[in-house]
Each structure stands twice: as C-alpha cells, then as structure tokens.
Coordinates of C-alpha atoms and ligand atoms in Angstrom, one line a residue:
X1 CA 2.1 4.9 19.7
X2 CA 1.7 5.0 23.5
X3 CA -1.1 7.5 24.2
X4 CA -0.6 9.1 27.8
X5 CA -3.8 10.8 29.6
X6 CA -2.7 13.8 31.4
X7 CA -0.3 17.2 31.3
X8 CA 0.3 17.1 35.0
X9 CA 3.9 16.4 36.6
X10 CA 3.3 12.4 36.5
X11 CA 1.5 12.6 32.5
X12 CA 4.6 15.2 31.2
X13 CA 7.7 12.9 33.0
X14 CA 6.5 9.9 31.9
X15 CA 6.2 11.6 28.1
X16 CA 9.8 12.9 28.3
X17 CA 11.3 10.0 29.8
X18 CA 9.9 7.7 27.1
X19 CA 10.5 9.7 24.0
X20 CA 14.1 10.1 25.1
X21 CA 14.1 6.5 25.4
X22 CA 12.7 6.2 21.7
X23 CA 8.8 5.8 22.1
X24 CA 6.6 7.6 20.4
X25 CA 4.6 9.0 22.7
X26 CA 1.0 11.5 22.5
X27 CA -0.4 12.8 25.2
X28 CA -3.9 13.9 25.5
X29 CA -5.2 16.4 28.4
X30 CA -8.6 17.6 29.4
X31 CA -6.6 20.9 29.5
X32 CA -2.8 21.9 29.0
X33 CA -2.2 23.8 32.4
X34 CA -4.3 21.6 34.7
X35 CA -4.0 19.3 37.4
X36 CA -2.7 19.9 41.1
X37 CA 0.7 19.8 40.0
X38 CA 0.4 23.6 38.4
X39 CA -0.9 24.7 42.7
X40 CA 1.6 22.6 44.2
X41 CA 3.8 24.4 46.6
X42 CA 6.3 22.9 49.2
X43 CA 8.2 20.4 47.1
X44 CA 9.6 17.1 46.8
X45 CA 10.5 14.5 49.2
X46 CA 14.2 12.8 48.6
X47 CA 16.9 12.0 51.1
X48 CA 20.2 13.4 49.7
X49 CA 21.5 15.4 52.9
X50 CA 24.3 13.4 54.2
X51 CA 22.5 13.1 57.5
X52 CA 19.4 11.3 55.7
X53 CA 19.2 7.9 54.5
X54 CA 16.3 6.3 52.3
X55 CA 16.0 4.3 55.6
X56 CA 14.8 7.1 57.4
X57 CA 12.4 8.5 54.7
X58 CA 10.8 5.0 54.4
X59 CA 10.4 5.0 58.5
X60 CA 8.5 8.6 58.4
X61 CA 6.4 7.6 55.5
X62 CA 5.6 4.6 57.3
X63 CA 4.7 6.5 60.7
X64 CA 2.4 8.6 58.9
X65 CA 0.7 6.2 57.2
X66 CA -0.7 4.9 60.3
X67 CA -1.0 0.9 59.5
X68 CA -1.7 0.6 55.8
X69 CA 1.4 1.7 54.0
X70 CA 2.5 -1.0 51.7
X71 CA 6.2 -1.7 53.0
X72 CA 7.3 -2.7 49.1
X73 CA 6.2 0.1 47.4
X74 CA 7.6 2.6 50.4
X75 CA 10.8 1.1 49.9
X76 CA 11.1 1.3 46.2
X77 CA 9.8 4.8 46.2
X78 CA 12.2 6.0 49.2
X79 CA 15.0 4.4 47.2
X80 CA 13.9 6.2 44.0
X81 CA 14.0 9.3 45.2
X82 CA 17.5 10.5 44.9
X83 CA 18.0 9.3 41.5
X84 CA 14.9 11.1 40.6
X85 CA 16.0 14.4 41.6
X86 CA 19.1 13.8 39.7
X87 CA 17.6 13.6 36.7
X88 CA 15.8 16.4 36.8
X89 CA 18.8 18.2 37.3
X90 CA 20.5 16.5 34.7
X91 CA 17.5 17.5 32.4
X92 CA 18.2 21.6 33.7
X93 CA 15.8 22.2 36.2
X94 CA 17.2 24.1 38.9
X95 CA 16.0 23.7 42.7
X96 CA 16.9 26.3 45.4
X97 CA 20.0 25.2 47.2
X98 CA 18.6 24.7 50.6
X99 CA 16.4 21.6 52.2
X100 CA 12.9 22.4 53.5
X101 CA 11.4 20.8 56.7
X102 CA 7.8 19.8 56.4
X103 CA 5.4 18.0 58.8
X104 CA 6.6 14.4 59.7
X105 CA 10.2 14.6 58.4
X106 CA 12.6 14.0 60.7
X107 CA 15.0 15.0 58.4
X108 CA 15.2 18.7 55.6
X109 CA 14.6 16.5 52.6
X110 CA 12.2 18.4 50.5
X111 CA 14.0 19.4 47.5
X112 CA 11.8 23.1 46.5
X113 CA 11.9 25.9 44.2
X114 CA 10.5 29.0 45.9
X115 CA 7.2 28.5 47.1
X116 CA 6.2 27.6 44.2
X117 CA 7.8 24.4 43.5
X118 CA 4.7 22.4 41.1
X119 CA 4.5 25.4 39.2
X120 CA 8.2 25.8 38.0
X121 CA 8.6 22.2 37.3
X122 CA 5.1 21.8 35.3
X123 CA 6.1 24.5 33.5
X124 CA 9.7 23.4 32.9
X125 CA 8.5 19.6 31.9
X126 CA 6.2 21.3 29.6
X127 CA 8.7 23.1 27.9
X128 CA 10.8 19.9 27.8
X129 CA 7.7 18.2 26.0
X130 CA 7.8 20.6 23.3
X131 CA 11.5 20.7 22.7
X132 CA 11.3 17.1 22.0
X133 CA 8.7 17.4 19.8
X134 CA 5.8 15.5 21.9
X135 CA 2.3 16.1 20.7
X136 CA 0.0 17.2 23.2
X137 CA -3.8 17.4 22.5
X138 CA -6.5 19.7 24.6
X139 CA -9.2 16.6 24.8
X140 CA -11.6 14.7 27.2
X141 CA -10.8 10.9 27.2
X142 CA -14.4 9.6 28.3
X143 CA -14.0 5.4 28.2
X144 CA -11.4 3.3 27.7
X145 CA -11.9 0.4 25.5
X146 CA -10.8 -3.3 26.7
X147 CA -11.2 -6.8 25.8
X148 CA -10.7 -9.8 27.2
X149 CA -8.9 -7.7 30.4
X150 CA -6.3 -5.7 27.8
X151 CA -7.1 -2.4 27.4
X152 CA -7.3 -2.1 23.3
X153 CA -7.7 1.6 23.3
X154 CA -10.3 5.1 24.1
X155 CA -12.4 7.1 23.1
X156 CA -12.4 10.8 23.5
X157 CA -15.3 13.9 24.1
X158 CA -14.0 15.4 20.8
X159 CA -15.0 12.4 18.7
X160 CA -11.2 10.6 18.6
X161 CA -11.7 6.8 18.6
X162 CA -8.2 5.0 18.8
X163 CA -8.0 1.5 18.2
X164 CA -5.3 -1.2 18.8
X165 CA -3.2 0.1 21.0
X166 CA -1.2 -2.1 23.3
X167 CA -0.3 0.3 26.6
X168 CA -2.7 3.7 27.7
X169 CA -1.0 5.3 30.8
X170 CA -3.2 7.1 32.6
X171 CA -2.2 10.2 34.7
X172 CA -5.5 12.2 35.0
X173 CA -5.2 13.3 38.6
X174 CA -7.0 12.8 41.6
X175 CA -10.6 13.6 42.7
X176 CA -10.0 15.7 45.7
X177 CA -12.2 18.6 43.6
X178 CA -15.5 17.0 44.7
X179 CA -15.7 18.4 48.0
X180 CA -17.0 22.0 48.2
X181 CA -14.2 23.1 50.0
X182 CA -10.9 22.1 48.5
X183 CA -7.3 23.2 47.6
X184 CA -7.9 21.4 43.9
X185 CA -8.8 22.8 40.5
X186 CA -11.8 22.0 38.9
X187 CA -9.6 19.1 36.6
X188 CA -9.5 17.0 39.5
X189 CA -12.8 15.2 39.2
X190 CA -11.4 11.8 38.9
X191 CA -12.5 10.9 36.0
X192 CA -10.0 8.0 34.9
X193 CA -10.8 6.4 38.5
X194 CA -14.6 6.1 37.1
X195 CA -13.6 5.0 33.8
X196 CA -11.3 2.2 34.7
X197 CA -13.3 0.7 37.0
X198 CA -16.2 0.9 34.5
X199 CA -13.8 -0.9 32.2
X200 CA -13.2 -3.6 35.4
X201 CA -10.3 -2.5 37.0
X202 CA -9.8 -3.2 41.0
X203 CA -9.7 0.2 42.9
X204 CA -8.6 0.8 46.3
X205 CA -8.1 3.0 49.5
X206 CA -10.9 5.0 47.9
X207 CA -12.3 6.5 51.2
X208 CA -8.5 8.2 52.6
X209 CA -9.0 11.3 51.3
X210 CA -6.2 13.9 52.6
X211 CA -8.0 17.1 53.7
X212 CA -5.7 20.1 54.3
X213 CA -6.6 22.4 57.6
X214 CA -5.8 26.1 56.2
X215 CA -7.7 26.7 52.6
X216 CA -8.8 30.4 52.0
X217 CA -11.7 31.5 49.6
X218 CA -11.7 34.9 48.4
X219 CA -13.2 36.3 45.6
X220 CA -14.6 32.9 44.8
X221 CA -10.7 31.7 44.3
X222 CA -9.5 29.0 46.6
X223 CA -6.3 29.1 47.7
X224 CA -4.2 26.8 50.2
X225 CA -2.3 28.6 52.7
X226 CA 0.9 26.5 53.4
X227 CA 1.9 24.7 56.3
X228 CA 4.9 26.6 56.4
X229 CA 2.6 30.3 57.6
X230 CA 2.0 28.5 60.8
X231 CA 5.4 26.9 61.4
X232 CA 6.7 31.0 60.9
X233 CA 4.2 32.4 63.5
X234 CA 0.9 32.3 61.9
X235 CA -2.3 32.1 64.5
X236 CA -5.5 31.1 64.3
X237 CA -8.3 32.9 65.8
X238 CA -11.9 32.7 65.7
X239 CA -14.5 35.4 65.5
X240 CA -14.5 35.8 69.3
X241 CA -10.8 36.5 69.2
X242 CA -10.1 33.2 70.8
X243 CA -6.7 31.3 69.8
X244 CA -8.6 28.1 69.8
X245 CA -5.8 25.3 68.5
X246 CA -4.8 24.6 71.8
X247 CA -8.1 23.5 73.2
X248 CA -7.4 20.5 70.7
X249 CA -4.0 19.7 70.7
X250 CA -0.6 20.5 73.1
X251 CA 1.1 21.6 69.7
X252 CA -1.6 24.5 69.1
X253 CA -1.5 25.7 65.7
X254 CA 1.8 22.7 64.7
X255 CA -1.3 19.7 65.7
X256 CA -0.8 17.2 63.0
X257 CA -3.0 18.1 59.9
X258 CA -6.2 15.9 60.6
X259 CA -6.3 17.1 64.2
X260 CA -6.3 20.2 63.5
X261 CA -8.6 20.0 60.6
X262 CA -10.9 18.5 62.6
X263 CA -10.4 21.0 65.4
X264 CA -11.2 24.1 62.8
X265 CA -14.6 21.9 61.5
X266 CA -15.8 21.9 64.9
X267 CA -15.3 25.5 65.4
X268 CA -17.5 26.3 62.1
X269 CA -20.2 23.4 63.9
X270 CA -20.4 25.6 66.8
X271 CA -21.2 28.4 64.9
X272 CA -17.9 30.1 65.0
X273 CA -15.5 31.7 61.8
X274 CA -12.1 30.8 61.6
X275 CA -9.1 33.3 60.4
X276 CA -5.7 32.8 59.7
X277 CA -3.2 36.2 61.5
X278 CA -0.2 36.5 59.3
X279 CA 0.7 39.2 61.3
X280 CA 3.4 37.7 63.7
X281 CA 5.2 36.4 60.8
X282 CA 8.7 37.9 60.1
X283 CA 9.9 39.9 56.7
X284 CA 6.1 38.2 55.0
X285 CA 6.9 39.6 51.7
X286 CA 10.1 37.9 51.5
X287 CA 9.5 34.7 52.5
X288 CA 5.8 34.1 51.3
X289 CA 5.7 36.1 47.9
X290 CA 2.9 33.4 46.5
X291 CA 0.8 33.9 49.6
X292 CA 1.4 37.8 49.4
X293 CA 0.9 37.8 45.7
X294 CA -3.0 36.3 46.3
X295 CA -3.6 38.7 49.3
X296 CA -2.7 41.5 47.1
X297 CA -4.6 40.3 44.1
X298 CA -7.8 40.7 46.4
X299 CA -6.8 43.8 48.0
X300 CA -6.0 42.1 51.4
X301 CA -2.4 42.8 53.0
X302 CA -1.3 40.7 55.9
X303 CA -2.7 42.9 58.5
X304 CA -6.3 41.7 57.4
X305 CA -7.5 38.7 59.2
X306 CA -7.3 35.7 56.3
X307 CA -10.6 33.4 56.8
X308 CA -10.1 29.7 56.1
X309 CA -11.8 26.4 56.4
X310 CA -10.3 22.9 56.1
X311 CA -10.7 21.8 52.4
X312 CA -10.1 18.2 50.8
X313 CA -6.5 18.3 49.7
X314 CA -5.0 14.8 48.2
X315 CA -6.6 11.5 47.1
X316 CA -5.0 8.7 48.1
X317 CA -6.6 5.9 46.9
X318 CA -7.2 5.4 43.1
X319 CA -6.8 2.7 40.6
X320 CA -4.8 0.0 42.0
X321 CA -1.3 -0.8 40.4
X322 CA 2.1 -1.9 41.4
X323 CA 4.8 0.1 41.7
X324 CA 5.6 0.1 37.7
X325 CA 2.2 1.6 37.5
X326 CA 0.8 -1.7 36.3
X327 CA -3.1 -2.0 36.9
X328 CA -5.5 -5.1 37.4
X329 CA -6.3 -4.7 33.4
X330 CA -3.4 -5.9 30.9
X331 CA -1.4 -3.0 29.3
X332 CA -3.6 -0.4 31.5
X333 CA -0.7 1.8 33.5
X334 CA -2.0 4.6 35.7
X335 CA 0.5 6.5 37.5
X336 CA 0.6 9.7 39.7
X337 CA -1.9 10.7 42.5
X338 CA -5.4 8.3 40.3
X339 CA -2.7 5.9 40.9
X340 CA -3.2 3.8 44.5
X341 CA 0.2 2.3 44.7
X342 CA -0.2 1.8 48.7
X343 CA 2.6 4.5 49.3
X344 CA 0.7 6.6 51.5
X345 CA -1.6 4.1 53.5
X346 CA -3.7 5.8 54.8
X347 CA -2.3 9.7 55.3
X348 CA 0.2 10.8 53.0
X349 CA 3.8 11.8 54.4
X350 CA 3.9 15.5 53.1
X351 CA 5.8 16.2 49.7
X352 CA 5.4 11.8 48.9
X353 CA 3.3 13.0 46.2
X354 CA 5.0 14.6 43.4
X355 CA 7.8 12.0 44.5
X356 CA 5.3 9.4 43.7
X357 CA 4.5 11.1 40.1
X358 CA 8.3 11.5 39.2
X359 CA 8.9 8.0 40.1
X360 CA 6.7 6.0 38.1
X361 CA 6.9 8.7 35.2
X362 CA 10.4 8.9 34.8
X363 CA 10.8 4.5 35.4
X364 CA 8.0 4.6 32.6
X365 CA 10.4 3.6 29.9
X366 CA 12.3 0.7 31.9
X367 CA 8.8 -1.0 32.6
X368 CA 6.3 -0.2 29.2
X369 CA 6.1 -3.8 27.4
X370 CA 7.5 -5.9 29.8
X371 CA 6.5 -9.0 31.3
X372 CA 3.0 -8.0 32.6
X373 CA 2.3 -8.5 36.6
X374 CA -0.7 -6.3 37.5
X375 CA -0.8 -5.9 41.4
X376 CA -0.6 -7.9 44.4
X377 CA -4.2 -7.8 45.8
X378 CA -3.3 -10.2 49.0
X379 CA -3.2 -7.4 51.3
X380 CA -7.1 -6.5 51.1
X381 CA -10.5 -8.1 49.7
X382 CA -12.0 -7.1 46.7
X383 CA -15.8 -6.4 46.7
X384 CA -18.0 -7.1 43.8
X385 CA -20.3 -4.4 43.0
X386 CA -23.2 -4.1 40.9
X387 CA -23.8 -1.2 38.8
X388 CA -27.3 0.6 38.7
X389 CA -28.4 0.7 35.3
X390 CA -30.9 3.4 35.6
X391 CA -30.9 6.8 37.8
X392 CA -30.7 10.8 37.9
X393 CA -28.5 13.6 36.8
X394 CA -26.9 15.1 39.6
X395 CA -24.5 18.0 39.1
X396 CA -21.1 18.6 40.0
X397 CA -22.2 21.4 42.4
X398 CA -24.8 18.9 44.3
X399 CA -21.9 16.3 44.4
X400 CA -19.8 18.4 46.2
X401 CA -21.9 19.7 48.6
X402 CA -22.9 16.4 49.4
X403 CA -19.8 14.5 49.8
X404 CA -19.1 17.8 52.0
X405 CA -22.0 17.2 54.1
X406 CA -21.5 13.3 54.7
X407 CA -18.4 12.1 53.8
X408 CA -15.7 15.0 55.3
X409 CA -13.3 15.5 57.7
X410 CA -15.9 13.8 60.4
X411 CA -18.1 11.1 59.0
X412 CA -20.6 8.8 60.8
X413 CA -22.6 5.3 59.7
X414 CA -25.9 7.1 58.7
X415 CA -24.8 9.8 56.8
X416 CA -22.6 7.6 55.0
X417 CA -25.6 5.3 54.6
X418 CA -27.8 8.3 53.6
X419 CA -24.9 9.3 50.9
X420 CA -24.6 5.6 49.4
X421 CA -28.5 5.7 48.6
X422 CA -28.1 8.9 47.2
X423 CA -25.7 8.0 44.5
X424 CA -27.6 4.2 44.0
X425 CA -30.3 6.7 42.5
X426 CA -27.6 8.7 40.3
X427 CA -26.7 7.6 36.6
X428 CA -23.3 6.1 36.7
X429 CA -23.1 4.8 33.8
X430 CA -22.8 8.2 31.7
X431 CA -19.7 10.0 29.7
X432 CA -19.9 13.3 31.5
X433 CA -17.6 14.6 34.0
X434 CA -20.6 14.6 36.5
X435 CA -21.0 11.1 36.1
X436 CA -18.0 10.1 36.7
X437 CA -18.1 12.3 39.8
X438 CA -21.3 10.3 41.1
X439 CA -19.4 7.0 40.7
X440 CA -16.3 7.7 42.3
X441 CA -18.3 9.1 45.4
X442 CA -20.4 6.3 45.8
X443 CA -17.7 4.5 45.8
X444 CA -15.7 6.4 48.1
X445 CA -18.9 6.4 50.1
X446 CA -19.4 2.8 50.0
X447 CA -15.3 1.8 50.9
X448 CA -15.8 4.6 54.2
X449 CA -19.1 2.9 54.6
X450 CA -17.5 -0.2 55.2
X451 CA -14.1 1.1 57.0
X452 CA -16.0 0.9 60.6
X453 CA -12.7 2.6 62.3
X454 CA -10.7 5.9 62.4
X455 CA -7.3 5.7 60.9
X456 CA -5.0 8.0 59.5
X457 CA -7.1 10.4 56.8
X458 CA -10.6 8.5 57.5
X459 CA -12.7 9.4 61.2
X460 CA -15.5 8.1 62.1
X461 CA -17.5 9.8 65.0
X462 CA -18.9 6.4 65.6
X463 CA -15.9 4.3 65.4
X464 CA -13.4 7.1 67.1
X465 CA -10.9 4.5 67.4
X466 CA -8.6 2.1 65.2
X467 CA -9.4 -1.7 65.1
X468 CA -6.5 -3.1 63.6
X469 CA -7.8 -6.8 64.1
X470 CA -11.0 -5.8 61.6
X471 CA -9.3 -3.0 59.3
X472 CA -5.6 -3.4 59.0
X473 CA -6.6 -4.2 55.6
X474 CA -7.1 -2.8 52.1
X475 CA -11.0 -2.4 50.9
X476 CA -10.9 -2.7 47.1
X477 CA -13.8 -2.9 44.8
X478 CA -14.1 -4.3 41.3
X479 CA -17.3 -4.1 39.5
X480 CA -19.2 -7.5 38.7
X481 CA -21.8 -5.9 36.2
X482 CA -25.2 -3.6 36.1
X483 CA -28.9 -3.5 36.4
Ligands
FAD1 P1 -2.4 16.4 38.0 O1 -1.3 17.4 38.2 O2 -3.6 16.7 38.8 O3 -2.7 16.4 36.5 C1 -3.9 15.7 36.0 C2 -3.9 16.0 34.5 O4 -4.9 15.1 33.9 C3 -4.4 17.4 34.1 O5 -3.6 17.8 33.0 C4 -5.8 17.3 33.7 O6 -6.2 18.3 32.8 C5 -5.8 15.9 33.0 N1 -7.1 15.2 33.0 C6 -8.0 14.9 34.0 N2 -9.0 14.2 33.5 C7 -8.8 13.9 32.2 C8 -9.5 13.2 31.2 N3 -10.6 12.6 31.4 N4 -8.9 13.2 29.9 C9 -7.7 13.8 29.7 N5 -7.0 14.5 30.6 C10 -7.5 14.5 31.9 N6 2.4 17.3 46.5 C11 3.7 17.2 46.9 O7 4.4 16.1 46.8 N7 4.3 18.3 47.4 C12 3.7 19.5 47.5 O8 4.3 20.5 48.0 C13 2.3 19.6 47.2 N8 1.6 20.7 47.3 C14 0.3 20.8 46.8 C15 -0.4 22.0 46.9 C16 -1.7 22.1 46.4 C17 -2.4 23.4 46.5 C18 -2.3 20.9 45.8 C19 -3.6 21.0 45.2 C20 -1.6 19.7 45.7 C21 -0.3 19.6 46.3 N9 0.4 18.4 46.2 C22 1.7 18.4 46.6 C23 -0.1 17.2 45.5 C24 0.5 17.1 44.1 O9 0.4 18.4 43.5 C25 -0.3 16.2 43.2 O10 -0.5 14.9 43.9 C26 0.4 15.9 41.9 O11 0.7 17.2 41.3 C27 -0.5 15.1 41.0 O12 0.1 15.0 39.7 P2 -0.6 14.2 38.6 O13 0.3 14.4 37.3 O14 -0.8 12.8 39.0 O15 -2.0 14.9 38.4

C-alpha cells in the first residue's frame, strides 16, 4: 500500500495517477476539503499558445526568482507543463477557453476556470478519487517513523500505527497560515515540514515566504483579493483619501507584489488604513463573481471601500527533494507546495504552483520504487541543529502574531534574534499542531536569521541590498540531535 498525506491538488493527482497505474494507494487528510488548493484562484501556468515556448516560461520563472531558481528543476517543470494540462483534459476537466495574463508572464499562459480555478479542479480530482475507488481517511498524521534513513511508516492523531511500508508521499501543504494575516486556511500549518525534519530530513529555503499585497478580513473571514482587481482598475487609497502606490513605485497599484506589499506595510506603520476601490472596475459582477459573491455575503457591494493588508500567501521552501519528489530520507517523497524543489528560488512566478503540484503528482507513478537518488544538496550548506529538549507551550495564536511581528514583509537582525530565542524556549519536540508550528518558525527564523541580504520574497531593513558573493546560495538545515 502507498499511504499519501494530503487531499489537496498535489495529495489527490498523485492518488489518481497511481491507482490508474495499478497501485494501491490510501490517502490520509487532516481534513477532506483543506489545503490552499480549495482558495486558489488564477490558475495554472503552461505554455501551449503557439506564441509561447517552455523556453520562455523557464526565462520568466527564472527572472522572478531573483538568483536562486534551480535551472534543472525550472526546466523539467516548464517542460512538464503542457503534458500536464493534457491530461487533465484527457481525465474530463474542462478549462475556459481563453489564456489569462498574470504578473511576470510575458506570455497568456495561465490555463483557468473562472476565477475559481483550485476550487473546480480540487473538486473535480476529488470526484475522480472516488470513482476509482481510493480510500480517503479524515486523520492527523503526527510522526513519521524511519530507520536507518528509510522511512518505515507513521503514526496518526486517531491512534493508526502503520508499519512496514516502503514509500509515504507527503503532500500536506505549506505553512503560510502562521502569520496573522494571511490568504491560507487554518490546514496550512506545516506540519509534515516539522515532522520530517524531526525524522532527519534536510529542509530548505525556509525563510522565502511569498506574502500577497491585497488580503481582506471581514467578518473574521480572510479573503485574497486577486491580482487581476487591480490590473481592471482597482485603487488603493488610504484613510486620508490619498492614492498612495505611486509614492513607491512608477507602476502605482501594477508595482511587483513585494513592493507593493511592503509599500501598504508601511502605510499601516505610519498609522494609516489601507482600502481597496472596486469602483472604477468595468461590468464587476461579471468578471469577478467570487469577489462579488464575498462582498455580498458580508453585506458589502463594490461601492464600499474594501480594507486590506498584505497577508503571507505561499511557502516556498519546505522539505528538500528532487524533482521526482525524492527527499534526503530513503522512500520519503513530498511533493506540492511542503515540497522545496528549487522551482521558485526565492519568489514564485505566479500560477508555478499548482503547476508544481500537478507535476510531481501526476509523474508519481513513473518515479515510486525506482532507483532512489534523494536531492542534490551542492547548491547550499546544510546546518546542523540541535534540538531543545525542554520548553513552553505556545499557541497557534501567539505564533502567529509573532512571526507577524518579527519575521514579515520587513524583517531586521534583532527582531529576528529576539524571535529565535523565543522559540529556543518553546517545546518542539511535541505531536500537536502548535508544536509543529513553533518548529517550523524557529527555523524559518533561524534560515532569515542567517540570510544577511534582501532577495526576492526575504527583506531585510538592515541588509536592503542583495550580496550575491555571500547568499547566492541555498541555507538548508538538518537536525544533529536534542538537549
Ligand atoms: P494543499 O492544497 O494546501 O493541501 C494540503 C492538504 O494536506 C490538505 O488536505 C490538509 O488537510 C492536509 N494536511 C495538512 N497537514 C496534515 C497532516 N498532518 N496529516 C494529514 N493531512 C494533512 N497557486 C497557483 O499556482 N495558482 C493560483 O492561482 C493560486 N492562487 C492561490 C490563491 C490562494 C487564496 C491561495 C491560498 C493559494 C493560491 N495558490 C495558487 C497556491 C496553491 O493553491 C498551493 O500552492 C497549492 O494548492 C498547494 O497544493 P498542495 O496539494 O501541495 O497543498
């Protein structure tokens, strides 16, 4: 049996592909309809149109990723992608006919359904899953079990031991959920991150953390207001009525993401609110019936000014692997956004993600069993690091205010500093999802700690510029034991 951790787009594609391929497959989830891939909106990344090339994909992903993409994996994934959207056709899922432009494309390649695109597909795989008969269980996994470097099996929060198993895929998400402000739901606490490296397995590019400039909160629901709002005419104003963007950036409102998530963080530091205006935005209702949908739900229409902050968005570091999802720990595959497969470097090209997920699920079958290579760790050092043995509960809520407070959109050396001692004095060791929380912040912490530059996702007030002679490297950490 090959157990697989996660219901999200990457757990559910990697199910399908490998039952259709004859593998009995389960697949365990902390919850059915979780996971960023049920919010995700724009779509998926491929280049099809006969004026695109994989080429040119590759070249933009690169670009983005400001220095640290990992040229092997970009290539395999941009070459991937076509073939990937072809199978989903071939297994009936209909996209819309046209090609969306996002952010950083210099090509329409993102392949969409609505504005909705995650949702429709989750829910399509899902459907697919049960059709073919895959069993998928509503349970916690909260360790894995290894021996001698091969993973042997897990264990799970309702009791299930499983033994003797030569292959667990985890796709459990990333951990963009412990920040207080964020476009994630509460699943993505990255809990296999924690447990693998508990378990000894390297993890990377833990401190590029994706944060998205335009998340609303109302009604205590967060909700991320697309990209595309502002690219149709959406403003941003702040509570003197000033359109501020362009005190920041040329492009006003169309900065790239960080800048502009930076630029709306300093506004709230000066003591100003920020709000979205929808209102110079053409036939709304039509083209935004998600967005309109939320407003309506809270009894907003898109005459009322929308308030948002920047929240955290995408992880892009995670458990380090290869692109056929092979970890550092023998039969241990993680795939999906816990997965740190080097694809983004250090910002992610929009709409690489779920790319990223269909690729390594859907290759699943062509790689599970085969000669084992684990990944190529010559492009970074690995740190040791010791475990404390002993410390305090701190809850999810504290976490997240925390990691808010010191390691966010703008981060500097002593609140980083202040942050590492903080989680020293957690419990890391524990089963609960807080826990695992603490330990994949103080490592986070620790890696942006150590990362004394700004590039791509990661600024440093104190280091405001890149050093590509010190950091055009990988940081990855391994654990060497505990107090
Ligand atoms: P997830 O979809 O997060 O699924 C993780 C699964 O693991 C869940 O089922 C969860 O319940 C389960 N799980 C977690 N912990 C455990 C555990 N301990 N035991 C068992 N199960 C566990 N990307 C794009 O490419 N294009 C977009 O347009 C886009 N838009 C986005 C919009 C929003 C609002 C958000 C939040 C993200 C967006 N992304 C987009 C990112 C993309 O959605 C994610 O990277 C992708 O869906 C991740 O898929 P996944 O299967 O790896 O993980």
């Amino acid at each position: 049996m090959i157990y697989i951790i996660g219901s999200g787009i990457a757990g559910l594609s990697a199910a399908i592909s490998l039952k259709m391929s004859n593998y009995p497959v389960t697949v365990i989830t902390k919850r059915i309809h979780g996971g960023s891939s049920y919010e995700s909106r724009g779509g998926i990344a491929a280049a099809t149109a006969p004026d695109d090339s994989p080429e040119l994909h590759a070249r933009d992903t690169i670009a983005v990723g400001d220095g640290l993409c990992d040229v092997k994996s970009v290539d395999y994934f941009t070459r991937e992608a076509p073939g990937v959207i072809e199978t989903l056709e071939k297994w009936g899922f209909e996209f819309d006919e046209d090609l969306r432009l996002e952010a950083g494309h210099s090509r329409r390649r993102v392949h969409h359904r609505t504005d909705s695109t995650g949702m429709f597909l989750a829910n399509f795989l899902l459907e697919l899953a049960t059709k073919l008969g895959i069993n998928i269980v509503e349970d916690r996994v909260v360790a894995l079990k290894v021996r001698d470097n091969a993973v042997k099996g897990f264990v799970t929060a309702g009791g299930v031991s499983v033994e003797d198993v030569d292959s667990v895929i985890l796709a459990t998400g990333g951990y963009a959920y412990l920040w207080s402000y964020t476009s994630n739901p509460r699943d993505n606490t990255g809990d296999s991150i924690a447990l693998a490296f508990r378990a000894g397995a390297v993890v990377g590019d833990l401190e590029f953390v994706q944060f998205h400039p335009t998340v609303t909160i109302v009604g205590g629901e967060s909700f991320l207001l697309t990209e595309t709002l502002r690219g149709e005419g959406a403003v941003l104003i702040n509570d003197r009525g000033e359109r501020f963007a362009f005190k920041y950036h040329e492009k006003g409102e169309l900065a790239p993401r960080d800048v502009l998530s930076r630029a709306i963080y300093n506004e709230y530091r000066l003591g100003r609110r920020v709000y979205m205006d929808l209102k110079p935005i053409d036939d709304f209702e039509v083209k935004f019936p998600l967005v309109n949908e939320f407003l309506r739900r809270h009894g907003l229409t898109k005459n009322d000014l929308i308030p948002v902050v920047p929240g955290a968005h995408y992880s892009i570091g995670g458990v380090r692997v290869n692109i056929k999802g092979e970890s550092t720990i023998r039969g241990l595959y993680v795939i999906g956004e816990a997965a740190d497969t080097g694809l983004h470097g250090a910002n992610r090209l929009a709409s690489n993600s779920l790319l990223e997920a269909l690729v390594m699920g859907i290759n699943m079958p062509f790689y599970i069993g085969e000669g084992w290579e684990g990944p190529d760790l010559s492009d970074g050092e690995v740190l040791g690091i010791k475990l404390p043995g002993n410390g305090r509960e701190v809850s999810l809520e504290e976490i997240r205010k925390f990691n808010w407070d010191y390691l966010g959109i703008v981060r500097d050396g002593d609140g980083l500093s202040r942050l590492v001692s903080i989680y020293e004095g957690a419990y890391l060791m524990g089963f609960d999802e807080w826990s695992n929380a603490a330990l994949v912040s103080y490592l986070t912490a620790k890696a942006a700690l150590m990362r004394e530059e700004s590039r791509g996702s990661h600024y440093r007030v104190d280091y405001p510029e890149k050093d590509d002679a010190r950091f055009r490297r990988r940081i990855y950490l391994r654990v060497v034991g505990h107090d």
